[in-house]
mmCIF file of C-alpha atoms and ligand atoms in Angstrom:
data_model
loop_
_atom_site.group_PDB
_atom_site.id
_atom_site.type_symbol
_atom_site.label_atom_id
_atom_site.label_comp_id
_atom_site.label_asym_id
_atom_site.label_seq_id
_atom_site.Cartn_x
_atom_site.Cartn_y
_atom_site.Cartn_z
ATOM 1 C CA MET A 1 -140.707 -14.031 -4.622
ATOM 2 C CA MET A 2 -138.544 -13.047 -1.829
ATOM 3 C CA GLU A 3 -141.731 -13.668 0.765
ATOM 4 C CA GLU A 4 -141.908 -16.909 -0.672
ATOM 5 C CA LEU A 5 -138.414 -18.224 -0.810
ATOM 6 C CA LEU A 6 -138.293 -17.235 2.951
ATOM 7 C CA GLU A 7 -141.466 -18.732 3.968
ATOM 8 C CA PRO A 8 -140.052 -22.006 5.074
ATOM 9 C CA PHE A 9 -137.547 -20.519 7.653
ATOM 10 C CA PRO A 10 -138.585 -19.928 10.917
ATOM 11 C CA GLU A 11 -138.999 -16.494 12.324
ATOM 12 C CA PHE A 12 -136.947 -17.140 15.202
ATOM 13 C CA VAL A 13 -135.294 -20.075 17.115
ATOM 14 C CA GLU A 14 -135.824 -20.948 20.749
ATOM 15 C CA PRO A 15 -132.683 -20.074 22.762
ATOM 16 C CA ASP A 16 -130.855 -22.858 24.497
ATOM 17 C CA ASN A 17 -130.080 -20.845 27.307
ATOM 18 C CA SER A 18 -133.283 -19.007 27.738
ATOM 19 C CA GLY A 19 -133.773 -15.742 29.930
ATOM 20 C CA LEU A 20 -137.042 -17.149 31.387
ATOM 21 C CA ASN A 21 -135.709 -17.748 34.721
ATOM 22 C CA GLY A 22 -134.362 -14.303 34.735
ATOM 23 C CA ILE A 23 -131.149 -12.819 32.997
ATOM 24 C CA LYS A 24 -127.954 -14.634 34.039
ATOM 25 C CA ILE A 25 -124.975 -12.467 34.741
ATOM 26 C CA GLY A 26 -121.368 -13.891 34.913
ATOM 27 C CA VAL A 27 -119.047 -11.994 36.776
ATOM 28 C CA VAL A 28 -115.183 -12.887 35.728
ATOM 29 C CA GLY A 29 -111.945 -11.853 35.790
ATOM 30 C CA ARG A 30 -108.385 -12.216 37.578
ATOM 31 C CA PRO A 31 -107.825 -12.757 41.141
ATOM 32 C CA ASN A 32 -108.523 -9.841 43.531
ATOM 33 C CA VAL A 33 -109.827 -7.767 40.870
ATOM 34 C CA GLY A 34 -112.946 -6.960 42.849
ATOM 35 C CA LYS A 35 -115.822 -9.562 41.442
ATOM 36 C CA SER A 36 -117.341 -10.405 44.743
ATOM 37 C CA THR A 37 -117.164 -6.592 45.656
ATOM 38 C CA LEU A 38 -119.115 -6.133 42.642
ATOM 39 C CA VAL A 39 -121.358 -8.700 43.171
ATOM 40 C CA ASN A 40 -122.304 -7.653 46.472
ATOM 41 C CA ARG A 41 -122.824 -3.889 45.030
ATOM 42 C CA LEU A 42 -124.985 -5.396 42.441
ATOM 43 C CA LEU A 43 -127.135 -6.937 44.938
ATOM 44 C CA GLY A 44 -127.276 -4.168 47.131
ATOM 45 C CA GLU A 45 -126.160 -6.467 50.118
ATOM 46 C CA ASP A 46 -123.033 -8.293 51.479
ATOM 47 C CA ARG A 47 -123.785 -12.016 50.467
ATOM 48 C CA VAL A 48 -120.277 -13.122 49.067
ATOM 49 C CA VAL A 49 -117.209 -12.967 51.039
ATOM 50 C CA VAL A 50 -114.387 -10.129 49.855
ATOM 51 C CA PHE A 51 -111.033 -10.211 51.241
ATOM 52 C CA ASP A 52 -107.704 -8.559 49.907
ATOM 53 C CA GLU A 53 -106.085 -11.681 48.942
ATOM 54 C CA ALA A 54 -105.924 -13.635 45.591
ATOM 55 C CA GLY A 55 -108.033 -16.836 45.568
ATOM 56 C CA THR A 56 -110.993 -15.712 48.091
ATOM 57 C CA THR A 57 -113.661 -17.181 46.255
ATOM 58 C CA ARG A 58 -112.918 -20.813 45.330
ATOM 59 C CA ASP A 59 -115.828 -21.754 43.466
ATOM 60 C CA SER A 60 -118.573 -20.272 41.066
ATOM 61 C CA VAL A 61 -121.421 -18.948 43.564
ATOM 62 C CA TYR A 62 -124.682 -18.749 41.813
ATOM 63 C CA ILE A 63 -127.156 -16.101 43.353
ATOM 64 C CA ASP A 64 -130.771 -15.623 42.285
ATOM 65 C CA TYR A 65 -132.716 -12.111 43.291
ATOM 66 C CA GLU A 66 -135.013 -9.717 41.737
ATOM 67 C CA ARG A 67 -134.608 -6.182 40.943
ATOM 68 C CA HIS A 68 -137.306 -3.601 39.843
ATOM 69 C CA GLY A 69 -139.395 -6.944 38.953
ATOM 70 C CA GLN A 70 -136.803 -8.443 36.922
ATOM 71 C CA GLN A 71 -135.073 -11.808 37.906
ATOM 72 C CA TYR A 72 -131.681 -12.056 37.763
ATOM 73 C CA THR A 73 -128.777 -14.738 38.641
ATOM 74 C CA LEU A 74 -125.501 -13.330 39.531
ATOM 75 C CA ILE A 75 -122.476 -15.704 39.010
ATOM 76 C CA ASP A 76 -119.559 -15.072 41.265
ATOM 77 C CA THR A 77 -116.655 -16.884 39.997
ATOM 78 C CA ALA A 78 -112.915 -17.750 41.288
ATOM 79 C CA GLY A 79 -110.379 -15.458 39.530
ATOM 80 C CA ILE A 80 -108.378 -16.896 37.016
ATOM 81 C CA ARG A 81 -104.484 -16.376 37.109
ATOM 82 C CA LYS A 82 -101.517 -16.395 34.563
ATOM 83 C CA ARG A 83 -101.276 -19.556 32.882
ATOM 84 C CA LYS A 84 -97.373 -20.255 34.527
ATOM 85 C CA ASN A 85 -98.853 -19.690 37.942
ATOM 86 C CA ILE A 86 -101.092 -22.050 37.719
ATOM 87 C CA LYS A 87 -99.807 -25.145 39.765
ATOM 88 C CA LEU A 88 -102.496 -26.322 42.139
ATOM 89 C CA ALA A 89 -105.368 -28.616 40.989
ATOM 90 C CA ILE A 90 -107.914 -26.546 42.505
ATOM 91 C CA GLU A 91 -106.670 -23.549 40.077
ATOM 92 C CA LYS A 92 -107.212 -25.735 36.953
ATOM 93 C CA PHE A 93 -110.467 -26.264 38.262
ATOM 94 C CA SER A 94 -111.146 -22.656 38.622
ATOM 95 C CA ILE A 95 -110.560 -22.473 34.940
ATOM 96 C CA VAL A 96 -113.114 -25.030 34.207
ATOM 97 C CA LYS A 97 -115.574 -23.445 36.520
ATOM 98 C CA THR A 98 -115.244 -20.173 34.809
ATOM 99 C CA LEU A 99 -115.613 -21.266 31.508
ATOM 100 C CA LYS A 100 -118.932 -23.030 32.704
ATOM 101 C CA ALA A 101 -120.037 -19.840 34.268
ATOM 102 C CA ILE A 102 -119.326 -17.882 30.816
ATOM 103 C CA ASP A 103 -121.446 -20.678 29.011
ATOM 104 C CA ASP A 104 -124.255 -20.750 31.650
ATOM 105 C CA ALA A 105 -124.532 -16.637 31.570
ATOM 106 C CA ASN A 106 -126.471 -14.343 29.157
ATOM 107 C CA VAL A 107 -124.358 -11.393 29.783
ATOM 108 C CA VAL A 108 -120.603 -11.622 31.204
ATOM 109 C CA VAL A 109 -119.283 -8.637 33.401
ATOM 110 C CA LEU A 110 -115.844 -8.853 32.513
ATOM 111 C CA MET A 111 -113.657 -6.811 35.176
ATOM 112 C CA VAL A 112 -110.323 -5.632 34.901
ATOM 113 C CA ASP A 113 -108.089 -3.967 37.341
ATOM 114 C CA ALA A 114 -107.375 -0.179 36.630
ATOM 115 C CA GLN A 115 -104.420 -0.057 39.176
ATOM 116 C CA GLU A 116 -102.834 -2.844 37.563
ATOM 117 C CA GLY A 117 -103.459 -2.188 34.032
ATOM 118 C CA LEU A 118 -104.328 -4.738 31.279
ATOM 119 C CA VAL A 119 -102.646 -7.712 31.162
ATOM 120 C CA ASP A 120 -102.890 -10.728 28.437
ATOM 121 C CA GLN A 121 -104.942 -12.629 31.037
ATOM 122 C CA ASP A 122 -107.746 -10.123 30.736
ATOM 123 C CA LEU A 123 -107.291 -10.274 26.560
ATOM 124 C CA HIS A 124 -107.826 -14.162 27.085
ATOM 125 C CA LEU A 125 -110.641 -14.282 29.091
ATOM 126 C CA MET A 126 -112.390 -11.632 26.770
ATOM 127 C CA GLY A 127 -111.422 -14.077 23.943
ATOM 128 C CA SER A 128 -113.259 -16.928 25.807
ATOM 129 C CA VAL A 129 -116.693 -14.795 26.406
ATOM 130 C CA ILE A 130 -116.698 -13.847 22.642
ATOM 131 C CA ASP A 131 -115.958 -17.341 21.630
ATOM 132 C CA ALA A 132 -118.962 -18.571 23.794
ATOM 133 C CA GLY A 133 -120.894 -15.804 22.187
ATOM 134 C CA ARG A 134 -122.240 -14.288 25.170
ATOM 135 C CA GLY A 135 -123.083 -10.605 25.735
ATOM 136 C CA LEU A 136 -120.417 -8.591 27.249
ATOM 137 C CA VAL A 137 -119.750 -5.550 29.227
ATOM 138 C CA LEU A 138 -116.374 -4.392 30.520
ATOM 139 C CA GLY A 139 -116.329 -3.192 34.148
ATOM 140 C CA VAL A 140 -112.866 -1.287 34.244
ATOM 141 C CA ASN A 141 -112.584 -1.279 38.539
ATOM 142 C CA LYS A 142 -110.645 0.326 41.105
ATOM 143 C CA TRP A 143 -110.832 3.845 39.110
ATOM 144 C CA ASP A 144 -111.204 5.640 42.604
ATOM 145 C CA GLY A 145 -107.513 6.777 43.489
ATOM 146 C CA LEU A 146 -106.164 6.653 40.100
ATOM 147 C CA THR A 147 -103.955 9.464 39.132
ATOM 148 C CA PRO A 148 -105.081 11.401 35.939
ATOM 149 C CA GLU A 149 -101.790 10.049 33.855
ATOM 150 C CA LYS A 150 -102.804 6.511 34.820
ATOM 151 C CA ARG A 151 -106.725 6.899 33.834
ATOM 152 C CA GLU A 152 -105.450 8.435 30.462
ATOM 153 C CA LYS A 153 -103.160 5.186 29.785
ATOM 154 C CA MET A 154 -105.761 3.072 30.703
ATOM 155 C CA LYS A 155 -108.404 4.511 28.493
ATOM 156 C CA ALA A 156 -105.865 4.393 25.715
ATOM 157 C CA ASP A 157 -104.827 0.739 26.421
ATOM 158 C CA ILE A 158 -108.425 -0.199 26.011
ATOM 159 C CA LYS A 159 -108.379 1.408 22.768
ATOM 160 C CA ARG A 160 -105.821 0.058 21.649
ATOM 161 C CA ARG A 161 -106.135 -3.385 22.578
ATOM 162 C CA LEU A 162 -109.371 -4.373 23.033
ATOM 163 C CA GLN A 163 -110.488 -3.563 19.393
ATOM 164 C CA PHE A 164 -111.818 -7.151 18.999
ATOM 165 C CA ALA A 165 -114.496 -6.317 21.474
ATOM 166 C CA GLU A 166 -115.459 -2.711 20.679
ATOM 167 C CA PHE A 167 -119.276 -4.151 20.441
ATOM 168 C CA ALA A 168 -119.076 -3.854 24.326
ATOM 169 C CA ASP A 169 -119.888 -1.060 26.624
ATOM 170 C CA VAL A 170 -116.954 0.158 29.075
ATOM 171 C CA HIS A 171 -117.644 1.258 32.312
ATOM 172 C CA PHE A 172 -115.056 3.128 34.649
ATOM 173 C CA ILE A 173 -115.944 1.881 38.385
ATOM 174 C CA SER A 174 -115.387 1.527 41.894
ATOM 175 C CA ALA A 175 -117.024 -1.519 42.818
ATOM 176 C CA LEU A 176 -115.626 -0.476 46.638
ATOM 177 C CA HIS A 177 -117.448 2.579 46.422
ATOM 178 C CA GLY A 178 -120.294 2.039 44.363
ATOM 179 C CA THR A 179 -119.515 4.582 41.711
ATOM 180 C CA GLY A 180 -120.749 3.821 38.385
ATOM 181 C CA VAL A 181 -122.140 0.651 39.221
ATOM 182 C CA GLY A 182 -125.647 1.294 38.848
ATOM 183 C CA ASN A 183 -125.094 2.129 35.243
ATOM 184 C CA LEU A 184 -123.980 -1.574 34.574
ATOM 185 C CA TYR A 185 -127.509 -2.711 34.523
ATOM 186 C CA ASP A 186 -128.271 -0.730 31.532
ATOM 187 C CA SER A 187 -125.543 -1.960 29.512
ATOM 188 C CA ILE A 188 -126.543 -5.790 31.073
ATOM 189 C CA GLY A 189 -129.999 -5.293 29.977
ATOM 190 C CA ALA A 190 -128.961 -3.639 26.492
ATOM 191 C CA ALA A 191 -126.634 -6.610 25.656
ATOM 192 C CA TYR A 192 -129.220 -9.296 27.072
ATOM 193 C CA SER A 193 -132.115 -7.919 24.699
ATOM 194 C CA ALA A 194 -129.539 -7.382 21.631
ATOM 195 C CA ALA A 195 -128.111 -11.146 22.120
ATOM 196 C CA THR A 196 -131.797 -12.257 22.354
ATOM 197 C CA ASP A 197 -133.903 -10.267 20.260
ATOM 198 C CA THR A 198 -136.090 -12.155 17.589
ATOM 199 C CA LEU A 199 -134.594 -11.375 14.028
ATOM 200 C CA SER A 200 -136.986 -11.928 11.234
ATOM 201 C CA ALA A 201 -135.591 -13.355 7.864
ATOM 202 C CA SER A 202 -137.042 -10.781 5.924
ATOM 203 C CA ARG A 203 -135.546 -7.890 7.836
ATOM 204 C CA LEU A 204 -132.140 -10.004 7.870
ATOM 205 C CA THR A 205 -132.524 -10.659 4.113
ATOM 206 C CA LYS A 206 -133.223 -6.807 3.499
ATOM 207 C CA VAL A 207 -129.926 -5.760 5.619
ATOM 208 C CA LEU A 208 -127.760 -8.231 3.628
ATOM 209 C CA GLU A 209 -129.097 -6.954 0.231
ATOM 210 C CA GLY A 210 -128.123 -3.277 1.292
ATOM 211 C CA ALA A 211 -124.763 -4.566 2.686
ATOM 212 C CA VAL A 212 -124.102 -6.330 -0.648
ATOM 213 C CA GLU A 213 -125.344 -3.303 -2.691
ATOM 214 C CA GLU A 214 -122.957 -1.096 -0.790
ATOM 215 C CA HIS A 215 -120.148 -3.367 -1.208
ATOM 216 C CA GLN A 216 -120.079 -6.429 -3.071
ATOM 217 C CA PRO A 217 -118.632 -9.690 -2.224
ATOM 218 C CA PRO A 218 -115.395 -10.410 -4.506
ATOM 219 C CA LEU A 219 -115.074 -12.417 -7.604
ATOM 220 C CA VAL A 220 -113.642 -15.854 -7.141
ATOM 221 C CA HIS A 221 -111.800 -17.192 -10.787
ATOM 222 C CA GLY A 222 -114.056 -14.708 -12.618
ATOM 223 C CA ARG A 223 -117.402 -15.640 -10.553
ATOM 224 C CA ARG A 224 -118.980 -13.368 -8.328
ATOM 225 C CA ILE A 225 -119.660 -14.792 -4.718
ATOM 226 C CA LYS A 226 -123.626 -14.518 -4.523
ATOM 227 C CA LEU A 227 -125.337 -13.930 -1.131
ATOM 228 C CA ARG A 228 -128.931 -14.501 -1.632
ATOM 229 C CA PHE A 229 -130.825 -14.555 1.664
ATOM 230 C CA ALA A 230 -130.459 -14.545 5.413
ATOM 231 C CA HIS A 231 -132.194 -15.966 8.412
ATOM 232 C CA ALA A 232 -131.833 -16.214 11.873
ATOM 233 C CA GLY A 233 -130.160 -19.569 13.314
ATOM 234 C CA GLY A 234 -130.063 -19.190 17.155
ATOM 235 C CA ARG A 235 -129.976 -16.660 20.026
ATOM 236 C CA ASN A 236 -127.493 -15.416 22.434
ATOM 237 C CA PRO A 237 -125.391 -15.139 20.581
ATOM 238 C CA PRO A 238 -127.289 -14.246 17.552
ATOM 239 C CA VAL A 239 -126.479 -16.326 14.718
ATOM 240 C CA ILE A 240 -127.228 -15.134 11.124
ATOM 241 C CA ILE A 241 -127.082 -17.811 8.301
ATOM 242 C CA ILE A 242 -126.443 -16.437 4.802
ATOM 243 C CA HIS A 243 -127.376 -18.788 1.716
ATOM 244 C CA GLY A 244 -125.561 -18.154 -1.539
ATOM 245 C CA ASN A 245 -123.314 -19.417 -3.964
ATOM 246 C CA GLN A 246 -119.130 -20.011 -3.740
ATOM 247 C CA THR A 247 -119.798 -19.228 0.056
ATOM 248 C CA ASP A 248 -116.737 -20.998 1.110
ATOM 249 C CA SER A 249 -114.683 -18.246 -0.591
ATOM 250 C CA VAL A 250 -116.211 -15.745 1.051
ATOM 251 C CA PRO A 251 -113.036 -13.555 2.756
ATOM 252 C CA ALA A 252 -112.834 -13.399 6.485
ATOM 253 C CA GLN A 253 -112.630 -9.871 5.915
ATOM 254 C CA TYR A 254 -115.669 -9.554 4.217
ATOM 255 C CA THR A 255 -117.620 -11.486 6.979
ATOM 256 C CA ARG A 256 -116.384 -9.155 9.524
ATOM 257 C CA TYR A 257 -117.848 -6.308 7.363
ATOM 258 C CA LEU A 258 -121.105 -7.950 7.110
ATOM 259 C CA GLU A 259 -121.306 -8.409 10.919
ATOM 260 C CA LYS A 260 -120.557 -4.671 11.244
ATOM 261 C CA ILE A 261 -123.364 -3.953 8.846
ATOM 262 C CA PHE A 262 -125.953 -6.153 10.852
ATOM 263 C CA ARG A 263 -124.734 -4.809 14.279
ATOM 264 C CA ARG A 264 -125.213 -1.626 13.017
ATOM 265 C CA GLU A 265 -128.709 -1.938 11.251
ATOM 266 C CA LEU A 266 -130.365 -4.166 13.769
ATOM 267 C CA GLY A 267 -128.872 -2.470 16.680
ATOM 268 C CA LEU A 268 -127.249 -5.516 17.994
ATOM 269 C CA HIS A 269 -124.902 -3.839 20.831
ATOM 270 C CA GLY A 270 -123.213 -5.600 23.456
ATOM 271 C CA THR A 271 -123.577 -9.059 21.922
ATOM 272 C CA PRO A 272 -121.125 -10.856 19.440
ATOM 273 C CA VAL A 273 -122.716 -11.854 16.255
ATOM 274 C CA LYS A 274 -121.907 -14.887 14.265
ATOM 275 C CA VAL A 275 -122.404 -15.216 10.437
ATOM 276 C CA GLU A 276 -122.523 -18.601 8.772
ATOM 277 C CA TYR A 277 -123.077 -19.923 5.544
ATOM 278 C CA ARG A 278 -124.850 -22.290 3.438
ATOM 279 C CA THR A 279 -124.514 -23.249 -0.013
ATOM 280 C CA GLY A 280 -126.976 -24.758 -2.440
ATOM 281 C CA GLU A 281 -130.276 -26.413 -1.504
ATOM 282 C CA ASN A 282 -132.560 -24.870 1.063
ATOM 283 C CA PRO A 283 -131.976 -27.183 3.970
ATOM 284 C CA TYR A 284 -135.524 -26.523 5.487
ATOM 285 C CA SER A 285 -137.707 -27.277 2.478
ATOM 286 C CA ASN A 286 -138.354 -30.995 1.380
ATOM 287 C CA LYS A 287 -138.711 -30.176 -2.379
ATOM 288 C CA ALA A 288 -136.144 -28.103 -3.976
ATOM 289 C CA LYS A 289 -137.280 -24.714 -5.095
ATOM 290 C CA PRO A 290 -136.971 -23.599 -9.119
ATOM 291 C CA GLY A 291 -134.042 -21.159 -8.179
ATOM 292 C CA ASP A 292 -131.759 -23.611 -6.220
ATOM 293 C CA THR A 293 -128.962 -24.771 -7.993
ATOM 294 C CA LYS A 294 -127.005 -27.513 -6.768
ATOM 295 C CA PRO A 295 -123.244 -27.211 -7.008
ATOM 296 C CA THR A 296 -121.971 -29.262 -10.159
ATOM 297 C CA PHE A 297 -118.346 -29.109 -10.175
ATOM 298 C CA LYS A 298 -115.627 -29.475 -7.707
ATOM 299 C CA ARG A 299 -114.298 -26.311 -5.973
ATOM 300 C CA LYS A 300 -111.368 -27.865 -4.009
ATOM 301 C CA LYS A 301 -108.874 -26.005 -6.050
ATOM 302 C CA VAL A 302 -110.712 -22.373 -6.149
ATOM 303 C CA ILE A 303 -110.993 -22.814 -2.250
ATOM 304 C CA LYS A 304 -107.327 -23.595 -2.246
ATOM 305 C CA PHE A 305 -106.632 -20.624 -3.817
ATOM 306 C CA SER A 306 -108.838 -18.287 -2.157
ATOM 307 C CA LYS A 307 -107.658 -19.160 1.311
ATOM 308 C CA ARG A 308 -104.050 -18.252 0.389
ATOM 309 C CA ASN A 309 -105.012 -14.979 -0.897
ATOM 310 C CA GLU A 310 -107.113 -14.432 2.488
ATOM 311 C CA PRO A 311 -105.960 -11.721 4.434
ATOM 312 C CA THR A 312 -103.950 -13.136 7.310
ATOM 313 C CA ASN A 313 -105.468 -10.930 10.034
ATOM 314 C CA LYS A 314 -106.219 -13.530 12.804
ATOM 315 C CA LYS A 315 -106.401 -12.468 16.069
ATOM 316 C CA SER A 316 -103.819 -13.467 18.410
ATOM 317 C CA ARG A 317 -105.434 -14.208 21.898
HETATM 318 N N1 LIG B 401 -109.672 0.537 45.803
HETATM 319 C C1 LIG B 401 -110.438 -0.210 45.251
HETATM 320 N N2 LIG B 401 -110.328 -1.420 46.247
HETATM 321 C C2 LIG B 401 -111.369 -2.560 45.448
HETATM 322 C C3 LIG B 401 -112.377 -2.207 44.493
HETATM 323 N N3 LIG B 401 -113.054 -3.260 44.363
HETATM 324 C C4 LIG B 401 -112.472 -4.251 45.186
HETATM 325 N N4 LIG B 401 -111.628 -3.628 45.853
HETATM 326 C C5 LIG B 401 -110.615 -4.644 46.830
HETATM 327 O O1 LIG B 401 -110.039 -5.504 46.147
HETATM 328 C C6 LIG B 401 -110.077 -6.369 47.314
HETATM 329 C C7 LIG B 401 -110.212 -7.757 46.495
HETATM 330 O O2 LIG B 401 -111.671 -7.769 46.000
HETATM 331 P P1 LIG B 401 -112.500 -8.968 45.916
HETATM 332 O O3 LIG B 401 -113.804 -8.545 45.593
HETATM 333 O O4 LIG B 401 -112.589 -10.108 47.012
HETATM 334 O O5 LIG B 401 -111.880 -9.661 44.591
HETATM 335 P P2 LIG B 401 -112.166 -10.794 43.938
HETATM 336 O O6 LIG B 401 -112.112 -10.512 42.480
HETATM 337 O O7 LIG B 401 -113.614 -11.386 44.281
HETATM 338 O O8 LIG B 401 -111.216 -11.882 44.053
HETATM 339 P P3 LIG B 401 -110.791 -13.334 44.114
HETATM 340 O O9 LIG B 401 -112.308 -13.820 44.608
HETATM 341 O O10 LIG B 401 -109.733 -13.649 44.946
HETATM 342 O O11 LIG B 401 -110.638 -13.572 42.743
HETATM 343 C C8 LIG B 401 -110.688 -6.200 48.518
HETATM 344 O O12 LIG B 401 -109.711 -5.712 49.516
HETATM 345 C C9 LIG B 401 -111.449 -5.060 48.042
HETATM 346 O O13 LIG B 401 -112.109 -4.371 48.812
HETATM 347 C C10 LIG B 401 -112.353 -0.942 44.260
HETATM 348 O O14 LIG B 401 -113.431 -0.448 43.213
HETATM 349 N N5 LIG B 401 -111.744 0.149 44.474
HETATM 350 MG MG1 LIG B 402 -114.192 -13.219 45.134
#
């Protein structure tokens, strides 16, 4: 029955932002964090300008190259400052350009400065990468010459403040000396494949069934939320569309639980995962299936009630 039910769904959806012309790597971070230095390191040659002054790179630079038979495009970007320091039009422009670079990328290497420590701006940038659904690798740069105390503090800060990006690999590197830089390629490759993998509807549905069995969705006004089947709805980020009843009332916490299970069971490492819901009829089929039930009553009240009772753990970015 499941095979029949899932039959009308596509096994995969063509990515909008395909890596056919290579993996696009965006390098983003605050001014002077070492983005251009890292880009030169990853390229293996000095191609972009590095200078010890914030604002050296003024516009995004797209560089195509090949490494071990794999095509890449590296995108070096202008650093993004703290909002209150953004006065010049050119700096506003650099934000737009960076958001465009994130959007253009398959995987983003977000660089933070270990000598300066984590700042809010780093978290905002990370929020933008996750919102865009891009693969994410964290490069904690200028790790050279750091005291053991500072290293410990930085590690603790990352663990505490970057929980919302715990799916991302963290590398402690020195772009200047090249330490740890080569390992970035493994994480970039892993994030790229996870972000663009083909996820079959039957596999997704099996994982969903396991997750629901382990931990049922809650009752809403005495009726259990039913999550029946899942299929892929996009790549980079992987979008998982779940069909069921009363899906408007699924608590955010339960969605996060499902995302965690999907990530774990499907080995989706280094990429955000988006779970979306559909209630009612199968949108892909022309005729209604026997099992389909149309919502026949208004659920406004129920939704209102459940929203009020939702855990208020929205992230502040
Ligand atoms: N100690 C140390 N210095 C570094 C490292 N990486 C970069 N730097 C230095 O940091 C300064 C800024 O480097 P850039 O690569 O120009 O920084 P950027 O992020 O491209 O800066 P903008 O283009 O201005 O946003 C230079 O003086 C680099 O030599 C590192 O790993 N360790
Ligand atoms: Mg630069």
